[in-house]
Short mmCIF file of C-alpha atoms (C1' of nucleotides) in Angstrom, two decimals:
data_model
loop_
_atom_site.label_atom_id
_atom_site.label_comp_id
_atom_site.label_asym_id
_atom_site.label_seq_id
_atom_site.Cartn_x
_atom_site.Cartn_y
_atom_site.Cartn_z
CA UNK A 1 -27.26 -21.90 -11.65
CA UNK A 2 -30.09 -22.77 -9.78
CA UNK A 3 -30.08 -24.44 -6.21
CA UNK A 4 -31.16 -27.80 -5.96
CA UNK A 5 -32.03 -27.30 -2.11
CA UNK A 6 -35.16 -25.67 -2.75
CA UNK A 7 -34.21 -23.17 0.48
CA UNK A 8 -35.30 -19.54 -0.34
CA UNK A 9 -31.58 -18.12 -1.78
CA UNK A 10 -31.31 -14.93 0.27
CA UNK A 11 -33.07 -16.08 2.83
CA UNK A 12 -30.46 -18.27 4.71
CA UNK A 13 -28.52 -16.63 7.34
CA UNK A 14 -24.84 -17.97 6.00
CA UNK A 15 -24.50 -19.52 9.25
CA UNK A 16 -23.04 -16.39 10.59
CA UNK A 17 -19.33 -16.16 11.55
CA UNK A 18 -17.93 -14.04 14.32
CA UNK A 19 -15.53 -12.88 11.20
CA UNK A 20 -11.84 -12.22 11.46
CA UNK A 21 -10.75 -11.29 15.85
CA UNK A 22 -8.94 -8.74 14.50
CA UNK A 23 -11.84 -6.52 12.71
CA UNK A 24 -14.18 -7.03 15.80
CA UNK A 25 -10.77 -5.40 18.29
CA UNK A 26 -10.60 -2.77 15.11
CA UNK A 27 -14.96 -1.85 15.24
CA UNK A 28 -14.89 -2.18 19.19
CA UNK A 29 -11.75 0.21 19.55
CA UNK A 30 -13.17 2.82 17.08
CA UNK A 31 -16.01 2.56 19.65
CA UNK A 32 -14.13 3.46 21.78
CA UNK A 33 -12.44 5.93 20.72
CA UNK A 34 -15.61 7.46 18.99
CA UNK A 35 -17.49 7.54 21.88
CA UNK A 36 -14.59 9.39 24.03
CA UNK A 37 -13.98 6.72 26.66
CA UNK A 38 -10.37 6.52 25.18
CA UNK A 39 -9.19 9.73 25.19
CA UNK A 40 -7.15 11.45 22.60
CA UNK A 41 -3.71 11.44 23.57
CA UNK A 42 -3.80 8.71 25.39
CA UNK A 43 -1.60 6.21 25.47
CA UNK A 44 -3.00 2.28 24.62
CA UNK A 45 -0.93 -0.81 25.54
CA UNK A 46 -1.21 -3.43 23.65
CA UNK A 47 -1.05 -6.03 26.58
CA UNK A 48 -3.72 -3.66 28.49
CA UNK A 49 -6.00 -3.68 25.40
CA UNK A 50 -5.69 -7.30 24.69
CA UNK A 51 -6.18 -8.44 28.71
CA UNK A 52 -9.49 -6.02 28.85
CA UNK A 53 -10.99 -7.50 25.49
CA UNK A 54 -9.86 -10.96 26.32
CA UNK A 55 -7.95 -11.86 23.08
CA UNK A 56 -4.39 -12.43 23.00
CA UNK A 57 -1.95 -9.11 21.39
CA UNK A 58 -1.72 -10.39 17.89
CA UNK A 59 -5.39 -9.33 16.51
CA UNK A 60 -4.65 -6.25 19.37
CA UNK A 61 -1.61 -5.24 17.21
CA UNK A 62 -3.28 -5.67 13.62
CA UNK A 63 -6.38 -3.72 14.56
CA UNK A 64 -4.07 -0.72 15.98
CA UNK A 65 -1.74 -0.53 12.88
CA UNK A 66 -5.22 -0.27 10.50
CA UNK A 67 -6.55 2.71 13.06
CA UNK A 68 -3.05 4.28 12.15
CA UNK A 69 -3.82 3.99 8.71
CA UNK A 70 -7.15 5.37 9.24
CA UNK A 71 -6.13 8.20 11.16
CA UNK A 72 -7.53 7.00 14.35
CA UNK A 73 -4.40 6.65 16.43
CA UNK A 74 -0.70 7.92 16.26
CA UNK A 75 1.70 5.00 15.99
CA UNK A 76 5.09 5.99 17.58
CA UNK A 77 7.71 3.63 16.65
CA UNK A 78 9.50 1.43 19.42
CA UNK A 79 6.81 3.18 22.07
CA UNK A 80 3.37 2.41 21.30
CA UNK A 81 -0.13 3.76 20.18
CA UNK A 82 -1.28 6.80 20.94
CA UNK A 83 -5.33 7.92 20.48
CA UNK A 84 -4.85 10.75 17.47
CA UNK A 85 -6.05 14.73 18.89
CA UNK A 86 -7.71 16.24 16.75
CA UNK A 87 -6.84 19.69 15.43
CA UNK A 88 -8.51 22.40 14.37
CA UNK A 89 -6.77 22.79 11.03
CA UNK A 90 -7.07 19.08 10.34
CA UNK A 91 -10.71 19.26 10.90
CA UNK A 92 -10.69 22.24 8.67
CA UNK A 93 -8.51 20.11 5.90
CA UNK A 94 -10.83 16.76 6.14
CA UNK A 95 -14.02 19.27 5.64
CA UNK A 96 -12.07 20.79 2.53
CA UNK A 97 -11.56 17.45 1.00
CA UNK A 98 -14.74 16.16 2.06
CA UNK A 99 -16.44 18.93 0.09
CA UNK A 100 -14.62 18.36 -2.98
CA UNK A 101 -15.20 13.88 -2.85
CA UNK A 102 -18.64 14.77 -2.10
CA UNK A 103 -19.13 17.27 -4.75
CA UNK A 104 -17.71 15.38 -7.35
CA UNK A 105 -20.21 12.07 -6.57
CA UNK A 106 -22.78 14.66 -6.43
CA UNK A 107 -21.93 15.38 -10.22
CA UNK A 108 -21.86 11.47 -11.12
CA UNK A 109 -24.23 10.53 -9.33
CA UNK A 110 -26.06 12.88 -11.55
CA UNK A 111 -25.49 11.34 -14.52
CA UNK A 112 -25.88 7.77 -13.98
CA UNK A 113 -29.09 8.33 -11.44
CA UNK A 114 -32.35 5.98 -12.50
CA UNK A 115 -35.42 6.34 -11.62
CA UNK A 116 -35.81 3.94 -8.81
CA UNK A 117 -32.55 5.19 -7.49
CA UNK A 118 -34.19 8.51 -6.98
CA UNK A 119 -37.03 7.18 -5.28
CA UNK A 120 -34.90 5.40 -2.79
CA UNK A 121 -33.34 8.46 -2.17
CA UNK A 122 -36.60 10.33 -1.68
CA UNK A 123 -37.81 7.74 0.50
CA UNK A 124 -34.23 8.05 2.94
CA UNK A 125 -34.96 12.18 2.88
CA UNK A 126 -38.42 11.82 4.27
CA UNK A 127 -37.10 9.19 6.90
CA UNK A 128 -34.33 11.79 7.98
CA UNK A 129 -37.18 14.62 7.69
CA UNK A 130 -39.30 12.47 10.27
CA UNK A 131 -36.26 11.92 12.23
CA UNK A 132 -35.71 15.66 12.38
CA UNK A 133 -39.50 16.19 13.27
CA UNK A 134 -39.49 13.42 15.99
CA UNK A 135 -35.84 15.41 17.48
CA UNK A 136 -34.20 11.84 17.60
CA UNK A 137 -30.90 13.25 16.46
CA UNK A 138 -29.01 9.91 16.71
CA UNK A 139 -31.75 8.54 13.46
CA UNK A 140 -31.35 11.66 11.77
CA UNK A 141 -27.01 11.20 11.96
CA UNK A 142 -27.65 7.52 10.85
CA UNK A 143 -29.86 8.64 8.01
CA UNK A 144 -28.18 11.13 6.43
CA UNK A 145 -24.96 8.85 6.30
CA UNK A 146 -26.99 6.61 4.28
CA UNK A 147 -27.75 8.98 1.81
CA UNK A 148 -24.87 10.19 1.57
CA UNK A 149 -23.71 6.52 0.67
CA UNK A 150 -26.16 5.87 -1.49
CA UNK A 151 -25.81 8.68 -3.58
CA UNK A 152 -22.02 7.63 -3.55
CA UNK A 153 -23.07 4.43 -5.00
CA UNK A 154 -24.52 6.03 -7.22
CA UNK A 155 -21.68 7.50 -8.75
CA UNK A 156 -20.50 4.11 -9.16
CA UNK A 157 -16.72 4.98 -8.81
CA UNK A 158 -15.43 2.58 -6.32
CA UNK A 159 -11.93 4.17 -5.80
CA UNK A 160 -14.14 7.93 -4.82
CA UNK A 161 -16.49 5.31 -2.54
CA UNK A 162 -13.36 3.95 -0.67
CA UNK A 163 -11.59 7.72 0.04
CA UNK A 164 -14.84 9.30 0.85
CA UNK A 165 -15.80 6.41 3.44
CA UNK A 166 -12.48 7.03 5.38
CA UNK A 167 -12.78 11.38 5.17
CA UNK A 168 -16.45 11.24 6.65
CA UNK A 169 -15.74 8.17 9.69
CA UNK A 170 -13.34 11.06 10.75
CA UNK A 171 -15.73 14.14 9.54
CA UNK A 172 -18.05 12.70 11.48
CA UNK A 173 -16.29 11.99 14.79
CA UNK A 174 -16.05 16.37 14.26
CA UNK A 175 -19.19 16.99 13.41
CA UNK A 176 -20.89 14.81 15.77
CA UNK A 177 -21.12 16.15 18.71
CA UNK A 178 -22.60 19.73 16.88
CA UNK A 179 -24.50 17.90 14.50
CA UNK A 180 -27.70 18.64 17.02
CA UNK A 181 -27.66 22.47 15.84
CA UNK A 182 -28.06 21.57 11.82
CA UNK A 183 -31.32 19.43 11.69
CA UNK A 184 -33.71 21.10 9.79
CA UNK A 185 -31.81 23.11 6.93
CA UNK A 186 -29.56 20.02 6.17
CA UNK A 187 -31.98 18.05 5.21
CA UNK A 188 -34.04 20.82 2.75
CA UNK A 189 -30.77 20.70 1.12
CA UNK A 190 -31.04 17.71 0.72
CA UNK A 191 -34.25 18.02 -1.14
CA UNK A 192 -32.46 20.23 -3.25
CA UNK A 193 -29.44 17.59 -4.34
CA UNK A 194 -32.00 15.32 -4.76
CA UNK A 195 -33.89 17.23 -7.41
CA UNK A 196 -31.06 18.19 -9.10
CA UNK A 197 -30.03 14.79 -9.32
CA UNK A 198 -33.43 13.85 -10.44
CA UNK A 199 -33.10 16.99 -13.29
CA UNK A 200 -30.14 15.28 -14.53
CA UNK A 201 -28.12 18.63 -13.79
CA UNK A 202 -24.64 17.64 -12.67
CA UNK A 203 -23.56 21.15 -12.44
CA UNK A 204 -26.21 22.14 -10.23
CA UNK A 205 -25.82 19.10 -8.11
CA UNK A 206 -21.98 19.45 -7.41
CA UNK A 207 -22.86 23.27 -6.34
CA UNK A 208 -25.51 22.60 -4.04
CA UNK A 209 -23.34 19.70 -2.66
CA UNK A 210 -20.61 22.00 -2.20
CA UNK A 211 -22.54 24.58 -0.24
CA UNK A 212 -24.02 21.58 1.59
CA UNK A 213 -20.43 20.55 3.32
CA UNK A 214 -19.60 24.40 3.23
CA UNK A 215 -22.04 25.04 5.51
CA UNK A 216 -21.03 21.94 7.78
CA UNK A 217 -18.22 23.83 7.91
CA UNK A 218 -19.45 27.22 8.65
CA UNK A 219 -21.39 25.70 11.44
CA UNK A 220 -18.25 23.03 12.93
CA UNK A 221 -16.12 26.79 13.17
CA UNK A 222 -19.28 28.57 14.53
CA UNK A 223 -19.46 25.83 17.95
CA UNK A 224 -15.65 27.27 18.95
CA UNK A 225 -17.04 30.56 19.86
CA UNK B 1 20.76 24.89 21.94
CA UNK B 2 24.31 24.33 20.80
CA UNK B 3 26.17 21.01 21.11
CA UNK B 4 29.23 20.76 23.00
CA UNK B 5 30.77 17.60 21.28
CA UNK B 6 32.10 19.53 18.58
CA UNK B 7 30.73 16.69 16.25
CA UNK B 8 29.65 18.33 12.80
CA UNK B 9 25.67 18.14 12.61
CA UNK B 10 23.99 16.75 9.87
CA UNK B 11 27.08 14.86 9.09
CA UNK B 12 26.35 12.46 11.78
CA UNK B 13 24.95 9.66 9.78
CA UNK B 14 22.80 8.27 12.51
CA UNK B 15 23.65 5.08 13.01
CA UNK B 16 21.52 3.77 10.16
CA UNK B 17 19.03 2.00 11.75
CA UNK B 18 17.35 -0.99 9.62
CA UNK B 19 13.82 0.02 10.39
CA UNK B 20 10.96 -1.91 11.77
CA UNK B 21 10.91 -5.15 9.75
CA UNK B 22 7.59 -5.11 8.50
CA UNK B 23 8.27 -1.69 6.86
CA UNK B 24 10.84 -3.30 4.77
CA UNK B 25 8.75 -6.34 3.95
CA UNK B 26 6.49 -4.02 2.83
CA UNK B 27 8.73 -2.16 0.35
CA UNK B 28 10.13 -6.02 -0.80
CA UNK B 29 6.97 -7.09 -1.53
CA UNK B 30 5.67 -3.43 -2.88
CA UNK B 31 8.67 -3.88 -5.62
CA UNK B 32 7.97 -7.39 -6.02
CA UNK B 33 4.41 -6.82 -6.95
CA UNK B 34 5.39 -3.50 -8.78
CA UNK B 35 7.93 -5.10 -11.29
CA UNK B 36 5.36 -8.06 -12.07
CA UNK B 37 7.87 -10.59 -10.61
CA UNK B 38 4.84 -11.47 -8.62
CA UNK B 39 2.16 -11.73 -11.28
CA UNK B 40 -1.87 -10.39 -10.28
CA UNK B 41 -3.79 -13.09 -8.93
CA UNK B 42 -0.97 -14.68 -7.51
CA UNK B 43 -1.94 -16.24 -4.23
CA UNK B 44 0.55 -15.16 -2.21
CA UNK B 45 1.48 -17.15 1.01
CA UNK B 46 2.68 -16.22 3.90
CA UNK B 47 5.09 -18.83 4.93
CA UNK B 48 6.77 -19.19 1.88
CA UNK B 49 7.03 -14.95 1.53
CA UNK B 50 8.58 -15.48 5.45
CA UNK B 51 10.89 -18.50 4.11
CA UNK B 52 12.29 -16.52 0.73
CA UNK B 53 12.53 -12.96 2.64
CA UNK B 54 14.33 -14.73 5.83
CA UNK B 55 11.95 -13.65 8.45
CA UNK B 56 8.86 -15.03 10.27
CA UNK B 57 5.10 -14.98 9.65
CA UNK B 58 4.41 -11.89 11.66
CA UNK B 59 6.02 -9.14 9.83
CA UNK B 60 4.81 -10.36 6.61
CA UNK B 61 1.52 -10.60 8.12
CA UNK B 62 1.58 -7.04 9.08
CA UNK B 63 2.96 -5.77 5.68
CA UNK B 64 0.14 -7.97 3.73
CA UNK B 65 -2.99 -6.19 5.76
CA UNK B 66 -0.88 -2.70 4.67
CA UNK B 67 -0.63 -3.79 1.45
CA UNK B 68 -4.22 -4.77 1.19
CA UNK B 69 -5.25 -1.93 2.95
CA UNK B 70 -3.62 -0.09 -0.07
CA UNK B 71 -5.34 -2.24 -2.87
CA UNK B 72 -2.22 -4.02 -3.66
CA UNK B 73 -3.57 -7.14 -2.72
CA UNK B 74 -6.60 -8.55 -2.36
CA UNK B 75 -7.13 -10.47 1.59
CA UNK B 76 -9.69 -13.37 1.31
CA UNK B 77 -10.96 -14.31 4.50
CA UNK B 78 -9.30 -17.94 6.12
CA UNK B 79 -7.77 -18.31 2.34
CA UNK B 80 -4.94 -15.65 2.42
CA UNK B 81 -4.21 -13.18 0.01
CA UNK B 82 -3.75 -12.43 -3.72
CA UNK B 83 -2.16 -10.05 -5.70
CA UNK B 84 -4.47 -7.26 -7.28
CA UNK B 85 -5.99 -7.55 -10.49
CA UNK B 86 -5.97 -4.36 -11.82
CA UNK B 87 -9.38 -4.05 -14.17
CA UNK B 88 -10.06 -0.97 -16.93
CA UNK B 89 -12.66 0.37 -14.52
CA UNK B 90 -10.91 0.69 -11.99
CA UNK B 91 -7.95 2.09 -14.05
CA UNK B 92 -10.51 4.77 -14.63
CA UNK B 93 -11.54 5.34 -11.72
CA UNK B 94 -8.46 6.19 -10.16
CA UNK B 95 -7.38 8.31 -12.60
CA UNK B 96 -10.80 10.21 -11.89
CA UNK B 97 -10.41 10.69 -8.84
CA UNK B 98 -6.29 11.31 -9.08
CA UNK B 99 -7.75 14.26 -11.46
CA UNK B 100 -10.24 15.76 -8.43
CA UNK B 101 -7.31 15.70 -6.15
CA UNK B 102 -4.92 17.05 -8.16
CA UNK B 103 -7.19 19.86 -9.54
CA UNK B 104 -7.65 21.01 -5.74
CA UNK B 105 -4.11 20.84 -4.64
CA UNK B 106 -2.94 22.93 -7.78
CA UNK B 107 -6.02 25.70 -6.93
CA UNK B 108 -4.74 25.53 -3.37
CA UNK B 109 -1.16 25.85 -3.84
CA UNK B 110 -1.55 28.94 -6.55
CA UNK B 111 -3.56 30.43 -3.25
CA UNK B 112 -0.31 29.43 -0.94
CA UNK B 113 2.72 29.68 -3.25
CA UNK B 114 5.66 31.90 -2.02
CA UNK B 115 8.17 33.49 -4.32
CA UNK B 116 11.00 30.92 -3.59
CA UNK B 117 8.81 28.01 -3.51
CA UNK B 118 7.59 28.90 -7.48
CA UNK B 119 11.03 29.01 -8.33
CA UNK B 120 11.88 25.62 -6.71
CA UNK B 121 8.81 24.28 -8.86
CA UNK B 122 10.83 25.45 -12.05
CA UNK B 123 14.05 24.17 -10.98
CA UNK B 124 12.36 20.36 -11.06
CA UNK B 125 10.47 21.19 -14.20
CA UNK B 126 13.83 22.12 -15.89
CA UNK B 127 15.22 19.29 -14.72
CA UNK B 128 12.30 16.92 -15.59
CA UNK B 129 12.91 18.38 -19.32
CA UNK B 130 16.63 17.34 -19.29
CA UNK B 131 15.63 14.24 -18.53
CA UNK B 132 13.42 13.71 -21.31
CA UNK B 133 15.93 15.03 -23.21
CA UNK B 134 18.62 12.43 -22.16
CA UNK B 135 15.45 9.97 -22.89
CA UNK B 136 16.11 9.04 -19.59
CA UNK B 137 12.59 7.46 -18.63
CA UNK B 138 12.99 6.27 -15.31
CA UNK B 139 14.25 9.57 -13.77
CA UNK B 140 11.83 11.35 -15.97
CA UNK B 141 9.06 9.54 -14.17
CA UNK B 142 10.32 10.54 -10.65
CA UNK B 143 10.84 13.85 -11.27
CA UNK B 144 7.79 14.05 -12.39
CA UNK B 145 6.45 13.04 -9.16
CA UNK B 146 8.65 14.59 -7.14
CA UNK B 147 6.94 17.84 -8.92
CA UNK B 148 3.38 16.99 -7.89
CA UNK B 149 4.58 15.96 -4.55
CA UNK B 150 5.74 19.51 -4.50
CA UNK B 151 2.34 21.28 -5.60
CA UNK B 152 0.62 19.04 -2.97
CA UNK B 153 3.17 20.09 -0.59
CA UNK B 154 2.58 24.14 -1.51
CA UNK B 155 -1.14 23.31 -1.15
CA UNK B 156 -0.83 22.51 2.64
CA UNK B 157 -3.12 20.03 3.39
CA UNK B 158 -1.99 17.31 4.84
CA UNK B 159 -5.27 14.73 3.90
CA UNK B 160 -5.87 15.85 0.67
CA UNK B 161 -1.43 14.96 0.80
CA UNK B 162 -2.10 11.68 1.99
CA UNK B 163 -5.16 10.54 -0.20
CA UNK B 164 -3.12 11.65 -3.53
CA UNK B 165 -0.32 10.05 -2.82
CA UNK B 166 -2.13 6.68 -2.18
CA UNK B 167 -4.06 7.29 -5.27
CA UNK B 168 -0.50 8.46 -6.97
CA UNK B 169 1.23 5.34 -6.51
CA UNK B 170 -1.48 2.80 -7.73
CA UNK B 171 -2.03 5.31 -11.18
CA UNK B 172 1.97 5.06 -11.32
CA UNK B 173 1.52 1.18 -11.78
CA UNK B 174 -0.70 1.30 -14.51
CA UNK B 175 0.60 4.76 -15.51
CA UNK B 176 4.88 3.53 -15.53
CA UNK B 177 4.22 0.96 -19.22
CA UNK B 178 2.76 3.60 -21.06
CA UNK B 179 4.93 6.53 -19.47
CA UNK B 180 7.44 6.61 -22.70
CA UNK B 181 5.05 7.66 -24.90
CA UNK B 182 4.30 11.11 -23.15
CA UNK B 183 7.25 12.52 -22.56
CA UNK B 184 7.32 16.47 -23.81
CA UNK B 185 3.96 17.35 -23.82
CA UNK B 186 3.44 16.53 -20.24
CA UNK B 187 6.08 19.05 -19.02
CA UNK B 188 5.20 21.81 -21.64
CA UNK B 189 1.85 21.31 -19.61
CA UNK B 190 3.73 21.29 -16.38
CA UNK B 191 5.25 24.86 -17.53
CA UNK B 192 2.03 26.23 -18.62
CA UNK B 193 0.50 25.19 -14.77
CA UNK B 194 3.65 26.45 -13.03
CA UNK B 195 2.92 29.61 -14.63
CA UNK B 196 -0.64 30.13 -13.87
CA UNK B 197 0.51 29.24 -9.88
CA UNK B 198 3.09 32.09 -10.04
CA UNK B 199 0.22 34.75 -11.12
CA UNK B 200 -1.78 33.16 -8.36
CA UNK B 201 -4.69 32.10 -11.23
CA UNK B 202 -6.54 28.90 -9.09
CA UNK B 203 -8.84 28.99 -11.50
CA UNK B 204 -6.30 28.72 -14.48
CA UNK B 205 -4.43 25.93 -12.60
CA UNK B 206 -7.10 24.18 -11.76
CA UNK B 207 -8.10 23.94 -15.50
CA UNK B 208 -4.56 23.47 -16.94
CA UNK B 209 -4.21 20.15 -13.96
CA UNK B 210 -7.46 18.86 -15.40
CA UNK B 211 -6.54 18.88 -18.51
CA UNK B 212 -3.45 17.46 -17.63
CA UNK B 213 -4.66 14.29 -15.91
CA UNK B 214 -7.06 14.03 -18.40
CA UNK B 215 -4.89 13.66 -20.82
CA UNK B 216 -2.93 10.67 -18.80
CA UNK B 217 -5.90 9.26 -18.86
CA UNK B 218 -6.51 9.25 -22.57
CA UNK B 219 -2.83 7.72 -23.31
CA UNK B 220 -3.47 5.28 -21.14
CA UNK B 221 -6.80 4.28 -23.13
CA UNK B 222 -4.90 4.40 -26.47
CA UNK B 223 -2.83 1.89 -25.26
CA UNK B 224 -5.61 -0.58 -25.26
CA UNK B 225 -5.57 -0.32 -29.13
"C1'" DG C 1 -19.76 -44.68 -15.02
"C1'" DC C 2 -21.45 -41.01 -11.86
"C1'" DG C 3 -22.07 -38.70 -7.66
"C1'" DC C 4 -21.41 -38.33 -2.69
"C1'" DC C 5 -18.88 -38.67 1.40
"C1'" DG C 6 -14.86 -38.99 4.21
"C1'" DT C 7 -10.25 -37.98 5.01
"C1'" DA C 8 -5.79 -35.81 4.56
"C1'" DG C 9 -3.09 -31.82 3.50
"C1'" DA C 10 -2.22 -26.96 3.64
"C1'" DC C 11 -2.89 -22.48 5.07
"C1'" DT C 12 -4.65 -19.06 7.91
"C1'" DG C 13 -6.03 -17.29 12.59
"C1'" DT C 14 -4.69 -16.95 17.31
"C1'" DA C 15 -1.97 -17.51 21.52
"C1'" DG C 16 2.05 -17.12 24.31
"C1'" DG C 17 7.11 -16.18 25.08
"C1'" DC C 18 11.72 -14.09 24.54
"C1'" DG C 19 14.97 -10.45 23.42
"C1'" DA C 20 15.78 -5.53 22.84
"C1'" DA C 21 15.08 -0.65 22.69
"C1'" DA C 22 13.25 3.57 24.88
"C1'" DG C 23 12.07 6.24 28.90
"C1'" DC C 24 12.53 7.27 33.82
"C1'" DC C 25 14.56 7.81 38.18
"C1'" DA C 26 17.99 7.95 41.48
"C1'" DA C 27 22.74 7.91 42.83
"C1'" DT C 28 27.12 9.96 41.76
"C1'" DC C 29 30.73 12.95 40.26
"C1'" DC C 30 32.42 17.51 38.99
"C1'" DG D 1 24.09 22.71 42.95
"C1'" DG D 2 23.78 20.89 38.41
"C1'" DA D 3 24.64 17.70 34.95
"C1'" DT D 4 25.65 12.97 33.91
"C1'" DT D 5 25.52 8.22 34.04
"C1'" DG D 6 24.13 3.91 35.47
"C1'" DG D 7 20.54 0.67 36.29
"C1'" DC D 8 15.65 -0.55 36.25
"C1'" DT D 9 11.09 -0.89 34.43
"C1'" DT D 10 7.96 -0.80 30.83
"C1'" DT D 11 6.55 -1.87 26.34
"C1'" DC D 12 7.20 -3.05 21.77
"C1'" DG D 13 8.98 -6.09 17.88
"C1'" DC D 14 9.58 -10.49 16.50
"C1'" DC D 15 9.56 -15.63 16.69
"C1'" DT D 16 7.57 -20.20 17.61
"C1'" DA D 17 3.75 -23.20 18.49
"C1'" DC D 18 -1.07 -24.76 18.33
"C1'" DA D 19 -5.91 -24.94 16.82
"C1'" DG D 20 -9.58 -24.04 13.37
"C1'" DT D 21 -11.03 -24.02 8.60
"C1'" DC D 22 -11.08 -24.40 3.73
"C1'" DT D 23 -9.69 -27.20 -0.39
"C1'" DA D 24 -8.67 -31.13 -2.95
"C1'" DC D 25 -8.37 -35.81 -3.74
"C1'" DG D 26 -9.41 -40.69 -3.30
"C1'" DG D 27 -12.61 -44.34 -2.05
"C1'" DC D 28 -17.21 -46.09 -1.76
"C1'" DG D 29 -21.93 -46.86 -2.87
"C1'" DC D 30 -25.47 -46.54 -6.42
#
DNA sequence: GCGCCGTAGACTGTAGGCGAAAGCCAATCC
DNA sequence: GGATTGGCTTTCGCCTACAGTCTACGGCGC
């Protein structure tokens, strides 16, 4: 079905739309909260939020019940919203599970790898590497979640794409603020997946992968002391 | 701390609250959707849902974004929302992933199980075996996941809890049809996977919960034929 | 007869308002 | 003096109303 414009097809803009109120409250609360300017335990009125973001409590209301469902914020009936605090064993629980999505697109990812695919993911490793080298930590965060998405698009399992998304937003609001002491080794390790996923070698990819998050882990638990 | 009314505890029956509304809309529109009285692709609007449950927009509103946040229904920008059409890949993939989750939680809750808690896992196992005995499919079925609610319970972690049981209850959908025709073998299964938890084997129950799911997910191909 | 444009209908997205439940504090009674 | 109870404030839960947008249909020109 070809276009009888003549206009290039990607190349027009869509005439972009603000999009839904409510998903630009949900992205600029998760700011917030992200960045620590809410903090956890605190307690958000709706009325407050909507005056301060100049929308009326309707898209205020839908954008707090999805950061329930997300995990973001505790949602105590009759009273209100309250920013979630994080604890130690639930950080410990979303690095477990974590491990085990990641592993397991690891292992797919695998099998259905082509060779472009591969390149790509070469080509995001050596950006993160030159992130590393040039010490801008927030580039190397920013990289290394998109390889970690692509290689879970890779695995081509929507349903593992959708789970995994949710577990890492949180992993990372965790891992973030440490994530300045792992820079170099993650990223060999990532050379590693990558070859493995180049070799074909599921088994080998889902181990390094596993070791991967482990040692996320090992180093999230090391910051406490 | 004792009460001085002299009222009888638990027998107190609360004062049965209704619930927030949208909760309820929820679980109306949950069955609804479940028992095919409203049929996938269905565009489902939201002032006639208000009109037929007797309440306004708002609630059902609220229980639509859950319910699409869930995958129950699809929610098309400025065009409202549609029921779910579940395809054969995605039938896969959730039974994929349902198998990586499950897997963990058994290996994790032969780590954690106590003496009385094994025993309570046998009690529901016996009883899921009565009721295939009676042919008694619907109690069957919730047994049966009242018994994986348990191992994901004995695993104790709450996210890897919360992701199953989303993923349990869209697998149920497809799962309920074909659910008659695997009646015994399941819980011989569930027997043989009980019994590697009791000796504390997360290995053995990992393998036996694998190839458990796995084969849920071949029944449900050979119903395709 | 065919295609385009304009218009009307319907539905969603958003705003504002009212009633009710929960929590808090002070006054009161034992 | 301590516990209780009453009222008051705050905030949520829900309803109603309005504006924007997408779709579909009918008329008009070619």
């Amino acid at each position: 079905m070809l276009s009888t414009t003549g206009l290039p097809q990607g190349a027009v803009p869509k005439l972009e739309r603000p999009g839904p109120l409510r998903d630009r409250v949900y992205e600029a609360l998760l700011e917030l909260i992200t960045t620590r300017a809410l903090r956890p335990g605190q307690h958000l009125v709706e009325s407050e939020l909507a005056g301060h973001l100049g929308v009326s409590r309707q898209p205020v209301r839908e954008a707090l019940q999805r950061l329930n469902r997300d995990g973001w914020v505790d949602l105590r009936p009759a009273q209100g919203a309250f920013v979630h605090e994080p604890t130690e064993a639930e950080a410990d629980q979303l690095l477990t599970v974590r491990t085990l999505l990641e592993a397991e697109a690891a292992r797919l990812a695998a099998a259905n790898a082509s060779a472009p695919a591969i390149a790509e993911l070469e080509e995001l490793c050596a950006e993160g590497e030159r992130a590393v080298a040039a010490d801008d930590v927030d580039a190397a965060v920013a990289t290394n979640a998109r390889l970690h998405a692509k290689i879970m698009e890779l695995a081509g399992n929507a349903v593992l794409a959708e789970l995994a998304a949710q577990v890492d937003r949180r992993v990372r609001w965790y891992y973030t603020p440490v994530a300045r002491q792992r820079g170099q080794q993650s990223w060999t390790e990532h050379r590693e997946l990558i070859a493995a996923i180049a070799d074909r070698d599921g088994q080998r990819a889902t181990e390094i992968m596993r070791v991967h998050t482990e040692h996320t882990r090992q180093t999230y638990h090391e910051r406490e002391k």
